[in-house]
Amino acid sequence: MATATTTETRELLTNSRTASFRRCPRQHFYRYELAIRSTAERAPLRDGSAFHAGREAFAMTGDPDAALEAAAKWFADTGDIEITYARATILTLLTGYCWRWANDGFEHVAIELPFEVELLNPETGASSRTFNHAGKIDGIVRDGGRLMLYELKTTGEDILGDSYWMRLRIDPQISGYILAARALGHEVQGVIYDVVRKPSIRPHKATPMENRKFKKDGTLYANQRDTDETPEEYSDRLLADIQERPDFYYARREIPRLDDDIAGWMHDTWGTAKNLMDAKRLGRWPRYVSRMNCDYCEFASLCMQNITPTADDIPAGYEHAEPNQELKTE
C-alpha cells in the first residue's frame, strides 16, 4: 500500500511522465529533464481542459451556467473563427452533459484531488529514495453507498461498442490512482469512467465558387451554401443531434479493477522508475522512432534535425515550462 508522502523532497513521477518515458525517452528528456515545451497552442489540450473545468464547476454547484462560465474562460477572445467554433463545440457538449447527467445521484466526496504519495518497491515494501507518485484524481463519488473513483475522459472514438472500454479495462493509470486514494484515506472500491465523445459533425462551409450549381431562379441547390455556417447555427445543430442521440455522446461505465491489476501497476511503475534512473545516470535518452510517436510529438522538429537544446539555449518556438502542469490547482 502506498502511503502519504513525507517531507523529504523527491522527484514527482506522474502518469504523464511515466507514459512519456515509455513512449520515447528522448521526448521525456525534452519535457521533463530540460523542462521545455512548444509555444504552439495545442487545441486538444485546451479543449479538454475547458471541458474538465466546466464539469468540475457543475459537480461543485449543480449549476449549468457556472459550468459554461468556467469552460468559456479557456478560450481567448481573439476573433479567430476556428477558436470561436471550438468554443461553441465545447460549450454545446457541456450543455448536453449537464442535461444528460442532471440527476445522476452522485455524492461528490472530492473533486480534482491532487496527491503525492510514496512509491513503494512491490517486493520489499520500501519506499523509493528518488521518486514519489503524484497526480490529480478527477473525483471521488459515493454511488449507492459505495465509494468510487471517478474519471472523466473525452475522446473522438466510438463509445457505443466495446473496443474503447476494453482498453480502459487495462489502463494502468487508474490502478495507481486507486492506491493513492486509499493512501489518502478514501477506501474506494472501483472506478466509474465518465466518457464524452467529441462531435463527428463539423461546421458547414460555403461551397467553393467553382463547385456551385444554381437553379434557374439563381438560387443554389439545397446541398450547397453561399456562406459558412455561423458558430451559433452550428451550436444549434449540434445540440439537436445531442438531444436526438445522447448515447452517442455520453456514457458511463464501471470498470473492474482487481488486486492483480494494482499489483501489476506497482511492478510496472517500479520497473519504469529504475529504467528512468539508469537513463538519468548514463545521460542516454534514445529515440523510439515510429509514425505514431513522431507525427504527434511536439519535439519532432528538434529531434528530426538533431538539435540538442540546453537549459540555457532553447530554440525558437520553445519555452521553459513546469513539467507537471496537470498538478496545478487553479
Coordinates of C-alpha atoms in Angstrom, one line a residue, residues 63-319:
D63 CA -25.5 25.0 -12.0
P64 CA -25.1 24.6 -15.8
D65 CA -24.5 28.4 -16.1
A66 CA -21.5 28.1 -13.7
A67 CA -20.2 25.2 -15.8
L68 CA -20.4 27.2 -19.1
E69 CA -18.7 30.2 -17.5
A70 CA -15.8 28.1 -16.2
A71 CA -15.3 26.4 -19.6
A72 CA -15.5 29.7 -21.6
K73 CA -12.5 31.2 -19.8
W74 CA -10.2 28.8 -21.6
F75 CA -10.9 30.4 -25.0
A76 CA -9.2 33.7 -25.8
D77 CA -11.3 36.3 -27.5
T78 CA -9.0 36.8 -30.5
G79 CA -11.6 36.9 -33.3
D80 CA -10.1 33.7 -34.7
I81 CA -13.1 31.8 -36.2
E82 CA -11.6 28.4 -35.5
I83 CA -11.3 29.2 -31.8
T84 CA -14.9 30.5 -31.9
Y85 CA -16.1 27.2 -33.4
A86 CA -14.1 25.3 -30.8
R87 CA -15.6 27.3 -28.0
A88 CA -19.1 26.7 -29.5
T89 CA -18.4 22.9 -29.6
I90 CA -17.2 22.6 -26.0
L91 CA -20.0 24.8 -24.6
T92 CA -22.6 22.8 -26.5
L93 CA -21.1 19.5 -25.4
L94 CA -21.1 20.8 -21.9
T95 CA -24.8 22.0 -22.1
G96 CA -25.7 18.5 -23.3
Y97 CA -23.7 16.9 -20.5
C98 CA -25.4 19.0 -17.8
W99 CA -28.8 18.0 -19.3
R100 CA -27.8 14.3 -19.6
W101 CA -26.5 13.9 -16.0
A102 CA -28.5 16.4 -14.1
N103 CA -29.9 13.7 -11.8
D104 CA -27.1 11.2 -11.6
G105 CA -27.4 10.6 -7.9
F106 CA -23.7 11.0 -7.2
E107 CA -22.5 12.5 -4.0
H108 CA -19.2 14.2 -4.8
V109 CA -16.8 13.4 -1.9
A110 CA -13.7 15.0 -3.7
I111 CA -13.2 16.9 -6.9
E112 CA -9.9 17.4 -8.7
L113 CA -8.0 15.9 -5.8
P114 CA -4.2 16.3 -6.1
F115 CA -2.0 13.7 -4.4
E116 CA 1.7 12.9 -3.7
V117 CA 2.4 9.6 -2.1
E118 CA 5.4 7.3 -1.7
L119 CA 6.3 5.0 -4.5
L120 CA 6.8 1.5 -3.0
N121 CA 9.0 -1.4 -4.1
P122 CA 6.5 -4.2 -4.7
E123 CA 8.9 -6.8 -3.5
T124 CA 10.2 -5.2 -0.3
G125 CA 7.6 -2.5 0.6
A126 CA 10.5 0.0 0.9
S127 CA 9.8 3.5 -0.5
S128 CA 11.8 4.9 -3.4
R129 CA 14.5 7.4 -2.4
T130 CA 14.2 9.2 -5.7
F131 CA 10.5 9.3 -6.7
N132 CA 7.1 10.0 -5.2
H133 CA 4.0 9.1 -7.2
A134 CA 1.9 12.2 -7.9
G135 CA -1.2 13.1 -9.9
K136 CA -4.6 14.6 -9.7
I137 CA -7.7 12.5 -9.4
D138 CA -10.8 13.8 -11.3
G139 CA -13.1 12.9 -8.4
I140 CA -14.3 10.5 -5.8
V141 CA -18.0 9.9 -5.6
R142 CA -20.4 8.0 -3.4
D143 CA -22.7 5.9 -5.6
G144 CA -25.4 3.9 -3.9
G145 CA -23.4 3.6 -0.7
R146 CA -20.1 2.7 -2.5
L147 CA -17.1 5.0 -2.6
M148 CA -15.8 5.0 -6.2
L149 CA -13.0 6.7 -8.1
Y150 CA -14.4 8.9 -10.8
E151 CA -12.5 9.5 -14.1
L152 CA -13.6 11.9 -16.9
K153 CA -12.5 11.2 -20.5
T154 CA -13.0 13.0 -23.7
T155 CA -12.4 11.0 -26.9
G156 CA -13.1 11.1 -30.6
E157 CA -13.6 7.3 -30.7
D158 CA -16.8 5.3 -30.8
I159 CA -18.1 4.7 -27.2
L160 CA -21.2 2.6 -28.2
G161 CA -19.1 -0.5 -28.9
D162 CA -16.7 -2.4 -26.6
S163 CA -13.3 -1.6 -28.1
Y164 CA -12.8 1.7 -26.3
W165 CA -14.0 0.3 -23.0
M166 CA -11.8 -2.8 -23.3
R167 CA -8.7 -0.5 -23.5
L168 CA -9.9 1.4 -20.4
R169 CA -10.1 -2.0 -18.7
I170 CA -6.3 -2.3 -18.9
D171 CA -5.4 1.4 -18.5
P172 CA -2.8 1.4 -15.7
Q173 CA -3.4 5.0 -14.6
I174 CA -6.4 4.1 -12.5
S175 CA -4.7 1.3 -10.6
G176 CA -2.2 3.9 -9.4
Y177 CA -4.9 6.4 -8.6
I178 CA -6.8 3.7 -6.5
L179 CA -3.6 3.1 -4.5
A180 CA -3.2 6.9 -4.0
A181 CA -6.8 7.4 -3.0
R182 CA -6.5 4.7 -0.4
A183 CA -3.3 6.2 0.9
L184 CA -5.2 9.4 1.4
G185 CA -7.9 7.6 3.5
H186 CA -10.5 7.1 0.8
E187 CA -11.3 3.4 0.7
V188 CA -12.5 3.4 -2.9
Q189 CA -13.9 0.1 -4.3
G190 CA -13.5 0.7 -8.0
V191 CA -13.8 3.3 -10.8
I192 CA -16.6 4.9 -12.8
Y193 CA -15.5 6.2 -16.2
D194 CA -17.5 9.1 -17.5
V195 CA -16.8 9.4 -21.2
V196 CA -17.7 12.2 -23.6
R197 CA -17.4 11.7 -27.3
K198 CA -16.4 14.7 -29.4
P199 CA -18.7 15.5 -32.3
S200 CA -18.3 13.8 -35.6
I201 CA -20.3 16.6 -37.4
R202 CA -18.4 19.7 -38.4
P203 CA -19.4 23.3 -39.2
H204 CA -20.8 23.6 -42.7
K205 CA -18.6 25.7 -45.0
A206 CA -19.6 27.7 -48.0
T207 CA -19.4 25.8 -51.3
P208 CA -16.4 26.9 -53.3
M209 CA -17.3 29.2 -56.2
E210 CA -16.0 26.7 -58.8
N211 CA -18.3 24.0 -57.4
R212 CA -21.5 26.0 -57.1
K213 CA -24.5 25.0 -59.1
F214 CA -27.5 27.2 -59.5
K215 CA -31.2 26.7 -60.2
K216 CA -33.0 28.6 -63.0
D217 CA -34.1 31.1 -60.4
G218 CA -30.5 31.9 -59.5
T219 CA -30.5 30.2 -56.1
L220 CA -28.1 27.4 -55.1
Y221 CA -29.2 23.8 -54.9
A222 CA -30.2 22.6 -51.4
N223 CA -27.0 20.8 -50.6
Q224 CA -24.9 23.9 -51.3
R225 CA -24.2 27.1 -49.4
D226 CA -23.1 30.6 -50.2
T227 CA -21.9 31.4 -46.6
D228 CA -20.2 29.5 -43.8
E229 CA -22.4 28.2 -41.0
T230 CA -22.1 30.6 -38.1
P231 CA -20.9 29.2 -34.7
E232 CA -24.5 29.9 -33.4
E233 CA -26.1 27.9 -36.2
Y234 CA -23.5 25.1 -35.7
S235 CA -24.2 25.0 -31.9
D236 CA -28.0 24.7 -32.5
R237 CA -27.5 21.8 -35.0
L238 CA -25.1 20.0 -32.6
L239 CA -27.4 20.4 -29.7
A240 CA -30.3 19.0 -31.7
D241 CA -28.1 16.0 -32.6
I242 CA -27.1 15.5 -28.9
Q243 CA -30.8 15.5 -27.9
E244 CA -31.6 13.0 -30.6
R245 CA -28.9 10.5 -29.7
P246 CA -27.4 11.2 -26.3
D247 CA -25.9 7.8 -26.0
F248 CA -23.6 8.6 -29.0
Y249 CA -22.0 11.4 -27.0
Y250 CA -22.2 10.4 -23.3
A251 CA -21.6 7.1 -21.5
R252 CA -20.7 6.0 -18.0
R253 CA -19.5 2.5 -17.1
E254 CA -18.0 0.9 -14.0
I255 CA -14.7 -0.8 -14.9
P256 CA -13.5 -3.5 -12.5
R257 CA -10.0 -3.1 -11.0
L258 CA -8.6 -6.2 -9.4
D259 CA -5.9 -6.7 -6.9
D260 CA -3.8 -8.3 -9.7
D261 CA -4.2 -5.1 -11.7
I262 CA -2.9 -3.0 -8.8
A263 CA 0.0 -5.3 -8.2
G264 CA 0.8 -5.2 -11.9
W265 CA 0.9 -1.4 -11.8
M266 CA 3.3 -1.4 -8.9
H267 CA 5.7 -3.8 -10.6
D268 CA 5.5 -1.9 -13.9
T269 CA 5.9 1.5 -12.4
W270 CA 8.8 0.4 -10.2
G271 CA 10.5 -1.0 -13.3
T272 CA 9.9 2.2 -15.2
A273 CA 11.4 4.2 -12.4
K274 CA 14.5 2.0 -12.3
N275 CA 14.9 2.4 -16.1
L276 CA 14.4 6.2 -15.8
M277 CA 17.1 6.4 -13.1
D278 CA 19.5 4.5 -15.4
A279 CA 18.8 6.9 -18.2
K280 CA 19.5 9.9 -16.0
R281 CA 22.7 8.3 -14.6
L282 CA 24.1 7.5 -18.0
G283 CA 22.7 10.6 -19.8
R284 CA 21.3 8.4 -22.5
W285 CA 17.9 9.2 -24.0
P286 CA 17.3 7.0 -27.1
R287 CA 14.7 7.8 -29.7
Y288 CA 11.7 5.4 -30.2
V289 CA 11.1 6.3 -33.8
S290 CA 7.7 5.5 -35.3
R291 CA 5.0 7.3 -37.2
M292 CA 2.6 7.2 -34.2
N293 CA 5.3 8.7 -32.0
C294 CA 6.9 11.3 -34.3
D295 CA 3.8 12.6 -36.1
Y296 CA 2.2 13.6 -32.8
C297 CA 5.3 14.7 -30.8
E298 CA 5.7 18.4 -30.1
F299 CA 9.5 18.0 -30.2
A300 CA 9.7 16.4 -33.7
S301 CA 11.2 19.5 -35.3
L302 CA 14.1 19.3 -32.8
C303 CA 14.6 15.6 -32.9
M304 CA 14.5 15.1 -36.6
Q305 CA 17.0 17.9 -37.2
N306 CA 19.4 16.5 -34.4
I307 CA 19.1 19.8 -32.5
T308 CA 20.1 19.3 -28.9
P309 CA 18.9 22.2 -26.8
T310 CA 20.2 23.0 -23.3
A311 CA 18.6 24.7 -20.4
D312 CA 20.4 27.9 -21.4
D313 CA 19.9 27.6 -25.1
I314 CA 16.3 27.0 -26.1
P315 CA 15.5 27.1 -29.8
A316 CA 12.8 29.4 -31.2
G317 CA 9.3 28.0 -30.9
Y318 CA 10.0 26.5 -27.5
E319 CA 10.0 27.9 -23.9

